[in-house]
């Protein structure tokens, strides 16, 4: 019963917020001017400044646009409604067609707007984030990367290739914006769960930065998606005559690292305060580059660190869902499937949390965690064990008859875990979770995109039982369990953290991103939900609350940066002001600094470049 009350009040709050957004969206208050160094047709062809038919007549005169547009001025609100009408018509007209075709059609209509008019694009994205995130982000972004060479129309972001060695320091100045705050870089070597997609992986930095704009209000003119093309080992792409990247095998060893080093130096020289997010690098380079740069630059690896923070928040939420005190986290038995960058990142952060809570060593804290990869249970008997996985390998004397390489089903049957967390392939084991020691076992099928999820939401509730807590990396609909019961689906995706990690670091001018800042982000996300919500199996907020979540997470990151004396100040806000901010003031500071898309009056200034 209270579930209904809760959802009603949540709905009322959503409606209130939507009205507020609409008021703000089409408010008559005049926004501050925006300096532009272009005139005439050049403005119409620049998506940062273009307003399509929305240029007022006086602006058309000032900027040399008279006669270049049809005479009638269309308001932002009318443009917005017209776009949404076209989008809904497309939805109607593609009904019944295969999912991939529908998703790509939706991506195309959004992408065309993105290429033409960024203000309108980000406005519709922010207002409709729940519907549009699955298109610009996972799962559709995976399909876009797979088909990138065919979908390519206009470049977005920058491409640095192995052929550019020695040139990067000058190339970085080819980027037209004076200031860049947020960079997402990939080498395309592990795109979601889709493997090596070479240059086609550029879709991921673009999608992540769209989420930065929507969730964290980073000004899109200050974002920069980067593809580091060091070749590909994907044979199909190498043989494809239309493949747009370097048609040669991936660089390895020192040759590879020297390219990444050169890029990092070039970025740091031009924009010393830019934050660099590493995304979808294969495991060996994900760990290596994180160790190499984390004490030198303001950077983080989202797959290792962002994912870990979201998973930890979900694991803590699972304890609350069982109606138990958080301190019981130290007793939870957790099986992690996938010993890659994401799985090991999660384990490392979860073990640290247990060790801190229990006041024990990390070795002791590791007792209740089990790691499984494609060769089964990882133990100290494993030959050629990866050094990053070694700390989590089980002592053969400590696993109650289980052996090295034991299958997932054997491990689950023996251990009866409270949580089964997949960062690769848990299909086929769901029934065994019925024997879990927990009254509310949790299944986290975190792999992306949807086609790579370890199981669907419907499968999880059907086989493991209607009482489970379920989370997935890509979105699924809630599941109808019959008799009016709903199986709630959470989206356990690093999108709940990376925008706040980036924004909190930016607004404090953090020198580096420390473990303490990441932990603060995770803890704030974990405490975001109420007890009622967690006990109802709701571990993460709706994505429609993402800006609010980011304000909280960003503030937690900022406060940790200040406390650890890593903050150097941002713009006019110095260290002293940052230190004086209360928790509430910090949340307000973060929220106030989010960019919001409105048409600003454009003022032309000569002799510059944009
Ligand atoms: N929900 C989220 O926020 C995130 C989800 N992910 C997803 O996690 C997945 C893995 O990412 P990474 O760890 O970076 O990849 P990775 O390539 O570094 O690691 C994959 C791991 O899975 C293991 N594996 C493969 N097949 C297996 C099988 N049948 N049974 C057990 N283990 C198996 C491999 O041995 C390897 O240890 C991807 O699908 C990615 O999209 C990654 C980051 C964030
Ligand atoms: C979400 C994400 O970062 C991944 O699947 O790689
Ligand atoms: Mg990723």
Coordinates of C-alpha atoms in Angstrom, one line a residue, residues 27-609:
X27 CA 11.2 32.1 -19.2
X28 CA 11.1 35.7 -20.6
X29 CA 14.2 36.7 -18.5
X30 CA 16.9 37.8 -20.8
X31 CA 20.0 35.6 -20.6
X32 CA 23.5 37.1 -20.6
X33 CA 25.1 37.8 -24.0
X34 CA 27.4 35.4 -25.8
X35 CA 30.4 36.8 -27.8
X36 CA 30.7 35.4 -31.3
X37 CA 33.5 36.0 -33.8
X38 CA 31.6 35.0 -36.8
X39 CA 28.9 36.6 -39.0
X40 CA 26.3 35.5 -41.6
X41 CA 26.2 32.0 -43.0
X42 CA 29.1 30.9 -40.8
X43 CA 26.9 31.3 -37.7
X44 CA 24.0 29.3 -39.3
X45 CA 26.5 26.5 -39.9
X46 CA 27.9 26.5 -36.4
X47 CA 25.8 24.3 -34.1
X48 CA 27.1 26.1 -31.0
X49 CA 25.5 29.4 -32.1
X50 CA 22.8 28.5 -34.6
X51 CA 19.2 29.2 -33.6
X52 CA 17.7 28.2 -36.9
X53 CA 14.6 30.2 -37.5
X54 CA 14.8 31.5 -33.9
X55 CA 17.1 34.5 -34.6
X56 CA 15.2 37.7 -33.7
X57 CA 15.1 40.3 -36.5
X58 CA 17.5 42.7 -34.6
X59 CA 20.0 39.9 -34.3
X60 CA 19.6 39.0 -37.9
X61 CA 20.5 42.7 -38.7
X62 CA 23.5 42.7 -36.3
X63 CA 24.9 39.5 -37.6
X64 CA 24.3 39.8 -41.3
X65 CA 21.7 37.2 -41.3
X66 CA 18.8 39.1 -43.0
X67 CA 17.8 37.3 -46.2
X68 CA 19.6 34.1 -45.2
X69 CA 16.5 32.8 -43.3
X70 CA 12.8 32.7 -44.1
X71 CA 11.2 35.9 -42.7
X72 CA 9.1 34.5 -39.9
X73 CA 10.7 34.2 -36.5
X74 CA 9.9 30.9 -34.7
X75 CA 10.2 30.9 -30.9
X76 CA 12.4 28.4 -29.0
X77 CA 9.2 26.9 -27.5
X78 CA 7.7 26.4 -31.0
X79 CA 11.0 24.9 -32.2
X80 CA 11.0 22.6 -29.2
X81 CA 7.5 21.4 -29.7
X82 CA 8.0 20.9 -33.4
X83 CA 11.0 18.7 -32.8
X84 CA 9.2 16.6 -30.2
X85 CA 6.3 16.2 -32.7
X86 CA 8.6 14.9 -35.3
X87 CA 10.2 12.5 -32.8
X88 CA 6.8 11.2 -31.7
X89 CA 5.7 10.8 -35.4
X90 CA 8.9 8.8 -36.0
X91 CA 8.1 6.6 -33.0
X92 CA 4.6 6.0 -34.3
X93 CA 5.8 5.3 -37.9
X94 CA 8.5 2.8 -36.9
X95 CA 6.2 0.8 -34.5
X96 CA 6.6 -3.0 -35.1
X97 CA 10.0 -2.6 -36.8
X98 CA 13.0 -4.5 -35.4
X99 CA 14.5 -2.8 -32.3
X100 CA 17.8 -2.0 -33.9
X101 CA 16.1 -0.1 -36.8
X102 CA 13.9 1.9 -34.4
X103 CA 16.8 2.8 -32.1
X104 CA 19.0 3.9 -35.0
X105 CA 16.3 6.0 -36.5
X106 CA 15.8 7.7 -33.1
X107 CA 19.6 8.2 -32.8
X108 CA 19.7 9.7 -36.4
X109 CA 16.9 12.3 -35.7
X110 CA 18.7 13.4 -32.5
X111 CA 22.1 13.4 -34.1
X112 CA 20.9 15.6 -36.9
X113 CA 19.7 18.1 -34.3
X114 CA 22.9 17.8 -32.4
X115 CA 24.8 18.6 -35.6
X116 CA 22.7 21.6 -36.4
X117 CA 21.6 23.4 -33.2
X118 CA 23.2 22.4 -29.9
X119 CA 21.1 24.6 -27.7
X120 CA 17.8 23.0 -28.8
X121 CA 19.4 19.5 -28.8
X122 CA 20.6 19.8 -25.2
X123 CA 17.3 21.3 -24.1
X124 CA 15.3 18.3 -25.5
X125 CA 17.9 15.9 -24.1
X126 CA 17.8 17.4 -20.5
X127 CA 14.0 17.6 -20.5
X128 CA 13.5 14.0 -21.8
X129 CA 16.6 12.3 -20.3
X130 CA 14.7 9.2 -19.3
X131 CA 13.7 8.5 -22.9
X132 CA 16.7 9.8 -24.7
X133 CA 19.6 8.5 -22.5
X134 CA 19.0 5.0 -23.9
X135 CA 19.6 6.5 -27.4
X136 CA 22.6 8.8 -26.9
X137 CA 24.1 6.4 -24.3
X138 CA 23.8 2.7 -23.6
X139 CA 22.4 0.6 -25.3
X140 CA 22.0 2.4 -28.6
X141 CA 25.4 4.0 -28.5
X142 CA 26.9 0.5 -28.8
X143 CA 25.0 -0.1 -32.0
X144 CA 26.1 3.3 -33.3
X145 CA 29.7 2.4 -32.6
X146 CA 29.3 -0.9 -34.4
X147 CA 27.9 0.9 -37.5
X148 CA 29.9 4.1 -37.1
X149 CA 31.7 4.0 -40.5
X150 CA 28.4 3.8 -42.3
X151 CA 26.7 6.4 -40.1
X152 CA 29.5 8.9 -40.2
X153 CA 28.4 12.2 -41.7
X154 CA 30.2 15.0 -39.8
X155 CA 33.2 14.8 -37.5
X156 CA 32.8 15.4 -33.8
X157 CA 35.6 15.6 -31.3
X158 CA 39.3 15.1 -32.2
X159 CA 41.2 12.1 -33.6
X160 CA 44.8 11.5 -32.6
X161 CA 46.4 8.6 -34.4
X162 CA 49.7 6.8 -34.2
X163 CA 50.6 8.7 -37.4
X164 CA 50.4 12.0 -35.4
X165 CA 53.4 11.2 -33.2
X166 CA 55.4 14.3 -32.6
X167 CA 52.6 16.6 -33.9
X168 CA 50.1 16.5 -31.0
X169 CA 51.4 19.6 -29.2
X170 CA 50.5 21.7 -32.2
X171 CA 47.4 19.6 -33.3
X172 CA 45.7 20.3 -30.0
X173 CA 45.5 24.0 -31.0
X174 CA 43.3 23.0 -34.0
X175 CA 40.4 22.6 -31.6
X176 CA 38.3 25.7 -32.1
X177 CA 37.3 26.4 -28.4
X178 CA 39.5 28.5 -26.2
X179 CA 38.6 26.7 -23.1
X180 CA 38.0 23.0 -22.5
X181 CA 36.8 21.7 -19.1
X182 CA 36.0 18.0 -19.7
X183 CA 37.6 15.5 -22.0
X184 CA 36.6 11.9 -22.4
X185 CA 39.2 9.7 -24.3
X186 CA 39.1 6.2 -25.6
X187 CA 41.4 4.0 -27.7
X188 CA 38.4 2.0 -28.8
X189 CA 39.9 -1.3 -27.5
X190 CA 37.0 -2.4 -25.3
X191 CA 33.8 -0.7 -26.2
X192 CA 31.1 -1.7 -23.7
X193 CA 31.0 -5.5 -23.9
X194 CA 31.5 -5.3 -27.7
X195 CA 35.2 -5.7 -27.8
X196 CA 37.8 -3.8 -30.0
X197 CA 35.9 -1.4 -32.3
X198 CA 38.9 0.7 -33.2
X199 CA 38.2 4.3 -34.3
X200 CA 34.4 3.5 -34.2
X201 CA 34.6 3.7 -30.5
X202 CA 34.5 7.6 -30.7
X203 CA 30.7 7.2 -30.1
X204 CA 31.4 6.4 -26.5
X205 CA 33.2 9.7 -25.6
X206 CA 30.5 11.5 -27.5
X207 CA 27.8 9.7 -25.5
X208 CA 29.5 10.2 -22.2
X209 CA 30.0 13.9 -22.8
X210 CA 26.3 14.2 -23.7
X211 CA 25.6 12.8 -20.3
X212 CA 28.0 15.3 -18.8
X213 CA 26.0 18.1 -20.4
X214 CA 22.7 16.7 -19.4
X215 CA 23.5 15.4 -15.9
X216 CA 26.3 17.8 -14.8
X217 CA 25.5 20.9 -16.8
X218 CA 29.0 21.1 -18.3
X219 CA 28.9 23.7 -21.1
X220 CA 29.0 21.7 -24.3
X221 CA 31.4 24.2 -25.9
X222 CA 33.9 23.2 -23.2
X223 CA 33.7 19.4 -23.8
X224 CA 36.0 17.5 -26.0
X225 CA 35.6 13.8 -27.1
X226 CA 38.9 12.2 -28.1
X227 CA 39.7 9.1 -30.1
X228 CA 43.2 7.8 -29.8
X229 CA 43.6 5.6 -32.9
X230 CA 46.5 3.3 -32.3
X231 CA 45.2 0.7 -34.8
X232 CA 42.8 -2.2 -34.2
X233 CA 43.1 -6.0 -33.8
X234 CA 39.5 -6.4 -35.1
X235 CA 40.0 -8.5 -38.3
X236 CA 36.6 -7.7 -39.7
X237 CA 37.3 -3.9 -39.4
X238 CA 40.8 -4.3 -40.8
X239 CA 39.3 -5.9 -43.9
X240 CA 36.5 -3.4 -44.3
X241 CA 37.3 -1.0 -47.1
X242 CA 35.0 1.6 -45.6
X243 CA 36.7 1.4 -42.1
X244 CA 37.7 5.0 -41.2
X245 CA 40.5 4.2 -38.7
X246 CA 44.1 3.2 -39.2
X247 CA 44.2 -0.2 -40.9
X248 CA 47.0 -1.7 -38.9
X249 CA 47.4 -3.8 -35.8
X250 CA 47.3 -2.0 -32.4
X251 CA 50.5 -0.5 -31.1
X252 CA 51.8 -2.3 -28.0
X253 CA 54.3 -1.7 -25.2
X254 CA 56.3 1.5 -25.0
X255 CA 55.2 2.6 -28.5
X256 CA 51.6 2.7 -27.2
X257 CA 52.4 4.4 -24.0
X258 CA 54.5 7.1 -25.7
X259 CA 51.4 8.1 -27.8
X260 CA 49.2 8.4 -24.7
X261 CA 52.0 10.3 -22.9
X262 CA 52.3 12.8 -25.8
X263 CA 48.6 13.3 -25.8
X264 CA 48.4 13.9 -22.1
X265 CA 51.2 16.4 -22.2
X266 CA 49.6 18.3 -25.1
X267 CA 46.2 18.5 -23.4
X268 CA 47.8 19.7 -20.2
X269 CA 49.9 22.3 -21.9
X270 CA 46.9 23.9 -23.6
X271 CA 44.3 23.4 -20.8
X272 CA 46.1 22.7 -17.5
X273 CA 42.8 22.5 -15.6
X274 CA 40.9 20.2 -18.0
X275 CA 39.7 16.9 -16.5
X276 CA 40.4 13.8 -18.5
X277 CA 38.2 10.7 -18.2
X278 CA 39.6 7.5 -19.6
X279 CA 36.9 5.3 -21.0
X280 CA 36.7 1.8 -22.4
X281 CA 40.4 0.9 -22.6
X282 CA 41.2 -2.8 -22.5
X283 CA 42.1 -3.9 -19.0
X284 CA 45.9 -3.8 -19.2
X285 CA 46.0 -0.2 -20.5
X286 CA 43.1 0.9 -18.2
X287 CA 45.2 -0.1 -15.1
X288 CA 48.5 1.0 -16.5
X289 CA 47.4 4.5 -17.6
X290 CA 45.5 5.1 -14.3
X291 CA 48.7 4.3 -12.3
X292 CA 50.8 6.4 -14.7
X293 CA 48.7 9.6 -14.6
X294 CA 46.6 9.7 -11.5
X295 CA 49.2 11.5 -9.4
X296 CA 50.2 13.8 -12.2
X297 CA 47.0 15.0 -13.9
X298 CA 43.4 15.5 -12.9
X299 CA 42.1 12.3 -14.4
X300 CA 40.2 9.1 -13.6
X301 CA 39.2 5.8 -15.2
X302 CA 35.5 5.6 -15.3
X303 CA 35.3 1.8 -15.9
X304 CA 37.5 1.1 -12.9
X305 CA 36.6 3.9 -10.5
X306 CA 33.2 5.2 -11.6
X307 CA 31.8 1.7 -11.9
X308 CA 33.2 0.7 -8.5
X309 CA 31.5 3.6 -6.8
X310 CA 28.1 2.9 -8.3
X311 CA 28.4 -0.8 -7.5
X312 CA 29.4 -0.1 -4.0
X313 CA 26.5 2.2 -3.5
X314 CA 24.3 -0.6 -4.9
X315 CA 25.8 -3.1 -2.5
X316 CA 25.2 -0.9 0.5
X317 CA 21.7 -0.3 -0.8
X318 CA 21.2 -4.1 -0.9
X319 CA 22.1 -4.3 2.8
X320 CA 19.5 -1.6 3.5
X321 CA 17.0 -3.4 1.3
X322 CA 17.3 -6.4 3.6
X323 CA 16.3 -4.1 6.5
X324 CA 19.7 -4.7 8.1
X325 CA 22.2 -2.0 9.5
X326 CA 24.9 -0.9 7.1
X327 CA 27.5 -2.4 9.3
X328 CA 26.2 -5.8 8.2
X329 CA 27.9 -5.1 4.8
X330 CA 31.0 -6.8 6.3
X331 CA 29.0 -10.1 6.5
X332 CA 27.7 -10.1 2.9
X333 CA 28.9 -12.9 0.7
X334 CA 29.5 -11.5 -2.8
X335 CA 30.3 -13.3 -6.0
X336 CA 31.8 -11.1 -8.7
X337 CA 31.8 -12.5 -12.2
X338 CA 34.3 -10.9 -14.6
X339 CA 37.9 -10.1 -13.6
X340 CA 38.3 -7.2 -15.9
X341 CA 38.8 -3.5 -15.3
X342 CA 35.2 -3.1 -14.0
X343 CA 35.1 -6.3 -11.9
X344 CA 38.5 -5.7 -10.3
X345 CA 37.6 -2.0 -9.7
X346 CA 34.5 -3.0 -7.9
X347 CA 36.2 -5.6 -5.7
X348 CA 39.0 -3.3 -4.8
X349 CA 36.6 -0.5 -3.6
X350 CA 34.3 -3.0 -1.8
X351 CA 37.2 -4.6 0.0
X352 CA 38.5 -1.2 1.1
X353 CA 35.0 -0.4 2.4
X354 CA 34.7 -3.6 4.4
X355 CA 38.2 -3.2 5.8
X356 CA 37.4 0.4 6.9
X357 CA 34.1 -0.7 8.5
X358 CA 35.5 -3.8 10.2
X359 CA 38.8 -2.2 11.1
X360 CA 40.5 -5.2 9.6
X361 CA 43.3 -5.7 7.1
X362 CA 42.3 -5.8 3.4
X363 CA 43.3 -9.5 3.3
X364 CA 40.8 -10.3 6.0
X365 CA 38.2 -8.1 4.4
X366 CA 38.5 -10.1 1.2
X367 CA 37.2 -13.3 2.9
X368 CA 33.6 -13.0 1.7
X369 CA 34.3 -12.0 -1.9
X370 CA 34.7 -14.6 -4.7
X371 CA 36.1 -13.7 -8.1
X372 CA 35.2 -15.7 -11.2
X373 CA 36.5 -15.1 -14.8
X374 CA 36.1 -17.1 -18.0
X375 CA 38.2 -19.9 -16.5
X376 CA 36.1 -20.1 -13.3
X377 CA 36.9 -19.4 -9.7
X378 CA 40.2 -17.5 -9.3
X379 CA 42.4 -19.0 -6.6
X380 CA 46.1 -18.8 -5.7
X381 CA 46.6 -22.1 -7.6
X382 CA 45.9 -20.1 -10.9
X383 CA 48.8 -20.3 -13.3
X384 CA 49.9 -16.9 -14.8
X385 CA 47.4 -15.0 -12.7
X386 CA 47.1 -11.3 -13.7
X387 CA 48.7 -9.1 -11.1
X388 CA 45.6 -6.9 -10.8
X389 CA 43.5 -10.0 -10.0
X390 CA 46.0 -11.6 -7.6
X391 CA 45.0 -9.8 -4.4
X392 CA 41.5 -11.3 -4.8
X393 CA 42.5 -14.9 -5.5
X394 CA 41.1 -17.3 -2.9
X395 CA 43.4 -19.4 -0.7
X396 CA 42.6 -23.1 -1.7
X397 CA 42.4 -24.0 1.9
X398 CA 39.8 -21.4 2.6
X399 CA 37.0 -22.2 0.2
X400 CA 35.3 -25.2 1.6
X401 CA 36.0 -27.9 -1.0
X402 CA 35.8 -25.5 -4.0
X403 CA 38.7 -25.9 -6.4
X404 CA 40.6 -23.6 -8.7
X405 CA 38.5 -22.9 -11.8
X406 CA 35.2 -24.1 -10.1
X407 CA 32.2 -23.1 -12.3
X408 CA 29.9 -20.3 -11.4
X409 CA 27.1 -22.7 -10.6
X410 CA 29.4 -24.6 -8.2
X411 CA 30.4 -21.5 -6.5
X412 CA 26.9 -20.1 -6.1
X413 CA 25.6 -23.4 -4.8
X414 CA 28.3 -23.7 -2.3
X415 CA 28.6 -20.1 -1.2
X416 CA 24.9 -19.2 -1.3
X417 CA 25.9 -15.5 -1.9
X418 CA 23.9 -12.5 -0.9
X419 CA 24.8 -10.8 -4.1
X420 CA 25.7 -12.1 -7.6
X421 CA 27.4 -9.2 -9.5
X422 CA 28.0 -9.7 -13.2
X423 CA 30.5 -7.7 -15.1
X424 CA 30.4 -10.6 -17.6
X425 CA 28.3 -13.7 -18.2
X426 CA 26.2 -14.9 -15.3
X427 CA 23.5 -16.5 -17.5
X428 CA 22.2 -20.0 -16.5
X429 CA 22.9 -19.6 -12.8
X430 CA 19.9 -17.8 -11.7
X431 CA 17.9 -20.7 -10.2
X432 CA 20.8 -21.4 -7.8
X433 CA 20.3 -17.9 -6.3
X434 CA 17.0 -19.2 -4.8
X435 CA 19.2 -21.0 -2.3
X436 CA 21.0 -17.7 -1.3
X437 CA 21.4 -17.1 2.5
X438 CA 19.8 -13.8 2.0
X439 CA 16.1 -13.1 2.4
X440 CA 16.5 -10.6 -0.4
X441 CA 19.3 -11.8 -2.7
X442 CA 20.6 -9.3 -5.2
X443 CA 21.5 -9.8 -8.9
X444 CA 23.5 -7.1 -10.6
X445 CA 23.7 -7.8 -14.3
X446 CA 25.9 -4.8 -15.1
X447 CA 27.3 -5.6 -18.5
X448 CA 26.5 -3.4 -21.5
X449 CA 24.8 -3.0 -23.9
X450 CA 21.5 -4.8 -23.4
X451 CA 22.6 -7.7 -25.7
X452 CA 25.6 -8.3 -23.4
X453 CA 23.6 -8.2 -20.1
X454 CA 24.2 -11.4 -18.1
X455 CA 20.4 -11.9 -17.9
X456 CA 17.3 -9.9 -18.5
X457 CA 15.2 -8.5 -15.7
X458 CA 12.3 -10.9 -16.6
X459 CA 14.7 -13.9 -16.4
X460 CA 16.1 -12.8 -13.1
X461 CA 12.7 -12.4 -11.4
X462 CA 11.4 -15.6 -13.0
X463 CA 14.2 -17.9 -12.1
X464 CA 15.7 -16.4 -8.9
X465 CA 12.3 -15.3 -7.4
X466 CA 10.1 -12.2 -7.1
X467 CA 11.8 -11.3 -3.9
X468 CA 15.2 -10.4 -5.4
X469 CA 16.7 -7.0 -5.8
X470 CA 17.7 -6.4 -9.4
X471 CA 20.0 -4.0 -11.2
X472 CA 21.3 -3.9 -14.8
X473 CA 23.9 -1.7 -16.6
X474 CA 21.5 -0.9 -19.4
X475 CA 17.8 -0.1 -18.8
X476 CA 15.0 -2.7 -18.7
X477 CA 11.3 -2.1 -18.0
X478 CA 10.0 -3.0 -14.5
X479 CA 8.7 -6.5 -14.4
X480 CA 5.0 -7.4 -13.7
X481 CA 5.1 -10.2 -11.2
X482 CA 1.4 -10.7 -11.2
X483 CA -1.2 -10.0 -8.4
X484 CA -0.3 -6.3 -8.6
X485 CA 3.3 -6.9 -7.6
X486 CA 6.1 -5.1 -9.5
X487 CA 9.7 -6.3 -9.8
X488 CA 11.7 -3.0 -9.7
X489 CA 14.5 -2.6 -12.1
X490 CA 17.5 -0.4 -11.1
X491 CA 20.0 0.9 -13.6
X492 CA 23.4 0.3 -12.0
X493 CA 25.5 2.4 -14.4
X494 CA 28.4 4.6 -13.8
X495 CA 26.4 7.5 -15.2
X496 CA 25.2 8.1 -11.6
X497 CA 28.7 9.1 -10.6
X498 CA 31.0 10.2 -13.4
X499 CA 29.2 13.5 -14.0
X500 CA 29.5 14.5 -10.3
X501 CA 33.1 13.3 -10.1
X502 CA 34.0 15.5 -13.1
X503 CA 31.9 18.5 -12.0
X504 CA 33.1 18.4 -8.3
X505 CA 36.7 18.2 -9.4
X506 CA 36.2 21.1 -11.9
X507 CA 34.5 23.5 -9.6
X508 CA 37.2 23.1 -6.9
X509 CA 40.1 23.1 -9.4
X510 CA 41.3 19.8 -7.9
X511 CA 44.9 18.9 -8.7
X512 CA 44.1 15.2 -8.9
X513 CA 41.2 12.9 -8.2
X514 CA 41.9 10.9 -5.0
X515 CA 40.4 7.7 -3.6
X516 CA 38.8 9.8 -0.9
X517 CA 37.0 12.0 -3.5
X518 CA 35.7 8.8 -5.2
X519 CA 34.6 7.2 -1.9
X520 CA 32.8 10.4 -1.0
X521 CA 30.9 10.2 -4.3
X522 CA 29.9 6.6 -3.8
X523 CA 28.8 7.3 -0.2
X524 CA 26.7 10.2 -1.2
X525 CA 25.0 8.2 -3.9
X526 CA 24.4 5.4 -1.4
X527 CA 22.7 7.7 1.1
X528 CA 20.6 9.4 -1.6
X529 CA 17.8 6.9 -1.4
X530 CA 15.4 6.7 1.6
X531 CA 15.0 3.5 3.7
X532 CA 11.5 3.1 2.2
X533 CA 12.9 3.2 -1.3
X534 CA 15.7 0.7 -0.6
X535 CA 13.4 -1.7 1.2
X536 CA 11.2 -1.6 -1.9
X537 CA 14.2 -2.7 -3.9
X538 CA 14.9 0.8 -5.3
X539 CA 18.6 1.3 -5.0
X540 CA 19.2 4.1 -7.4
X541 CA 17.1 7.2 -8.2
X542 CA 15.2 7.6 -11.5
X543 CA 17.5 9.1 -14.2
X544 CA 15.0 12.0 -14.5
X545 CA 16.5 13.2 -11.1
X546 CA 20.0 13.0 -12.5
X547 CA 20.9 16.8 -12.1
X548 CA 19.9 16.6 -8.5
X549 CA 21.9 13.5 -8.0
X550 CA 24.9 15.1 -9.7
X551 CA 24.6 18.2 -7.4
X552 CA 24.8 16.0 -4.4
X553 CA 27.6 13.8 -5.7
X554 CA 29.5 16.8 -7.1
X555 CA 29.3 18.5 -3.7
X556 CA 30.6 15.4 -1.9
X557 CA 33.5 15.2 -4.3
X558 CA 34.2 18.9 -3.9
X559 CA 34.1 18.8 -0.1
X560 CA 36.5 15.8 -0.1
X561 CA 38.9 17.7 -2.5
X562 CA 38.9 20.7 -0.1
X563 CA 39.3 18.5 3.0
X564 CA 42.3 16.7 1.4
X565 CA 43.9 20.0 0.4
X566 CA 43.7 19.1 -3.3
X567 CA 41.5 22.1 -4.3
X568 CA 43.2 25.0 -6.0
X569 CA 40.1 27.1 -6.6
X570 CA 38.0 27.7 -9.7
X571 CA 37.6 31.1 -11.5
X572 CA 36.6 33.7 -8.9
X573 CA 36.0 31.1 -6.2
X574 CA 39.2 30.7 -4.3
X575 CA 40.3 28.1 -1.7
X576 CA 39.2 30.3 1.1
X577 CA 35.6 30.5 -0.2
X578 CA 35.5 26.8 -0.8
X579 CA 36.7 26.0 2.7
X580 CA 34.0 28.2 4.2
X581 CA 31.1 26.5 2.3
X582 CA 28.8 24.4 4.4
X583 CA 27.5 21.1 2.9
X584 CA 24.3 22.8 1.8
X585 CA 26.2 25.8 0.3
X586 CA 28.4 23.4 -1.6
X587 CA 25.4 21.7 -3.1
X588 CA 24.0 25.1 -4.1
X589 CA 27.4 26.1 -5.5
X590 CA 27.5 23.0 -7.7
X591 CA 23.9 23.3 -8.8
X592 CA 24.3 27.0 -9.6
X593 CA 27.2 26.3 -11.9
X594 CA 25.4 24.0 -14.2
X595 CA 25.0 25.2 -17.7
X596 CA 21.4 25.4 -18.9
X597 CA 20.5 25.7 -22.6
X598 CA 18.8 29.0 -23.6
X599 CA 19.2 31.2 -26.6
X600 CA 21.6 33.9 -25.5
X601 CA 21.8 37.2 -27.5
X602 CA 24.8 36.9 -29.8
X603 CA 27.2 39.8 -29.9
X604 CA 29.7 40.0 -32.7
X605 CA 33.3 40.8 -31.9
X606 CA 36.0 41.2 -34.5
X607 CA 39.4 39.6 -34.7
X608 CA 39.1 36.4 -32.7
X609 CA 38.4 32.8 -33.3

